[in-house]
């Protein structure tokens, strides 16, 4: 049986409300803060303070990683537990996959239509329907879904059970759930708030207990996978005091995967090796009739009964219909084993009326996702598939990248869509899906494109994307290829190249083996690095390729520029004295060479860069942090993990690490690396089979690709506020009277309320103004001395303090200014602000008398770009704005000329403007 993780962030749903309340619902009042300066001047600022002492919220890890959306969810149905994964009511099928509940309109069985779906907090296994609610047996709890609106079902409750839950039945407003040792009873008369009634211990049954209710009496039949396989009869007339009234052995030694079946006065229990029949004329005391494997059958994993027909499946080898009309000798009537008709990995979900609902683990022979074939069994000897309901997206996620275009974001996700035939042969293929994730709450699928080969990684830049794939070749070598796509039109990607790479016995299967940087594409291949030029026609041309010593194999790459040189930072696999972290000079693609190396203890999988630090995911050593300020692979410290670090991503002060623990589980560990010498573990998020993760530049979104879906999550661990810039008064400006200080708002990914501290100083004077939330303050200068002052601002979220990188100077004028007309005493032009800018900047200038002013912007070739001022202007303080949205990035020169009434040139000055887009 395939491994499954226990659950995915179990408590996030019901704790989220409390946490959001803690973060965002604090009432605030306005107070005035005054501070005595050294000069004796009172500086007054407006300050927003909380009613209570302001404290930074605590960020708790798992609860603080709510899911925004899951646009590519495929789900999956565990075939071993197919029975009761679906129920049919009033022309609707309610279907669970491991991620939640799907509602399908089957009023026309030939054209089933998915109406809606909802993710449940745990791992959804089985369900029971009582309109308008679906009760879902989760791996560790009970979820209740309201489907009053079938297109928008909602989870109204999740009740943790604390045990592994595997089956569920409803009776008289009571939900009975079977765990691996007990029957749990919950009162669901109020579906939004189930209440615990009692628990009845049966026996240890590591492979679960499966339950069925008597159609008329308060009796449960419980087939338990105890060491001897046991049938328990439980009286539930009083759900608060359930009682075992009888037990019976289930001979044959097989494993029970389906609940017992009641038909008339017979009770049937199917395990993998036998169909066991009991006479229940006395319902509380079943009498053994027979234990037999119907002739011609294979092992039985899921089974359902209707009238005298017994339907049962082997999860891989087909399904059978048998007759139990002969009370002592069931016999096979017909077997159905055509993979073309019925798919691979069968499991009966339910039988209703004339239709049998046959679940498949994959969509039409796809390895992941789910489908349900609706089979007309009115004539069981000639069953016919009449329709197929299926998950909205086939394939399973391998890797992704995020493409930014203007103010919009797109996720490019590659999914494995390899198909397996009944005979065991494979067709290898994949899907490139493009999703608009600008609004992470409402992602929109843009396009889906098929390609050949099993995907490994994807990368994109501007209007080009590459997908790295591999195909099984002649062992031990594997064919490796790279598909190149033009994505100028995201709705219709066009493959422009299929590049054959060197066959290799060491396949670089990590999601970071392709990387764009500037106008080049870097591709890792076993023990060599290839560099391609990106062409205007959305193709790539090989510039050079070179072997990388000590690589075994290459699994991750980042690139940065230092002056005129380019360096690649490589996660180079591992082995005896090979692999680890390598720095490779790639300035000349035809003559690349090793610059520096460090042999980590395990397999190096991935590398992330931030500033002068490199973070390397190592399979045995956790995460190694390197100080690369001198471009040397010199380890600074190590973060030890219990599993294997596979992927690293960093935003601001938080490092995200995909930590794989065996074959059945993985988690994302989060570390605060504000001080890279002393990383601090902030929390852990559980995930199922995560393959890849990235984080947005500002940290607001975490993108996660797992086997089943692509998810967008909001990580609310505490980020530092990002650096911000000062605005007014501009650097080197002259001011008088009350001064209005203005600065840019510091971005905070957590939306924390920030406290700003404005500091001003000069010789003999040093003071601050504290401002909560606002980004301006007014200074009364009536008692301040004239002269030059410096000022800057810092921002704090109560945990981190971030200072603006700017320090501006201003000249306070208290004399030399005409009190009658408020004009300056000298001509001046000030440096533009901001600088660099994109695309608007402001330039201030001072005129002590009426003048003719010319203000013209030129490019570096002397060509006129813009005329900001040309004409007479009155004396006073002036400013102009230049909007440079129509020109390219670069350096521009602004020439200011002021001429007085006599025609004399009073001031000519040129200032340099730097536009960066």
PDB file of C-alpha atoms in Angstrom, residues 26-33 45-54 753 771-773:
ATOM      1  CA  UNK A  26      -6.518  45.828  18.472  1.00  0.00           C
ATOM      2  CA  UNK A  27      -8.239  49.127  19.204  1.00  0.00           C
ATOM      3  CA  UNK A  28      -6.030  52.180  19.113  1.00  0.00           C
ATOM      4  CA  UNK A  29      -6.272  55.748  20.394  1.00  0.00           C
ATOM      5  CA  UNK A  30      -4.405  58.891  19.405  1.00  0.00           C
ATOM      6  CA  UNK A  31      -1.949  60.389  21.857  1.00  0.00           C
ATOM      7  CA  UNK A  32       0.546  63.192  21.567  1.00  0.00           C
ATOM      8  CA  UNK A  33       4.146  62.466  22.434  1.00  0.00           C
ATOM      9  CA  UNK A  45       4.556  64.664  16.744  1.00  0.00           C
ATOM     10  CA  UNK A  46       1.381  62.712  16.244  1.00  0.00           C
ATOM     11  CA  UNK A  47       1.691  59.203  17.688  1.00  0.00           C
ATOM     12  CA  UNK A  48      -0.765  56.288  17.364  1.00  0.00           C
ATOM     13  CA  UNK A  49      -0.493  54.019  20.373  1.00  0.00           C
ATOM     14  CA  UNK A  50      -2.468  50.923  21.428  1.00  0.00           C
ATOM     15  CA  UNK A  51      -4.784  51.068  24.401  1.00  0.00           C
ATOM     16  CA  UNK A  52      -2.665  48.391  25.982  1.00  0.00           C
ATOM     17  CA  UNK A  53       1.096  47.970  25.890  1.00  0.00           C
ATOM     18  CA  UNK A  54       2.047  47.350  22.262  1.00  0.00           C
ATOM     19  CA  UNK A 753       1.556  48.470  12.537  1.00  0.00           C
ATOM     20  CA  UNK A 771       5.085  58.415  14.854  1.00  0.00           C
ATOM     21  CA  UNK A 772       2.847  55.339  14.773  1.00  0.00           C
ATOM     22  CA  UNK A 773       1.721  54.342  11.254  1.00  0.00           C
TER      23      UNK A 773
END
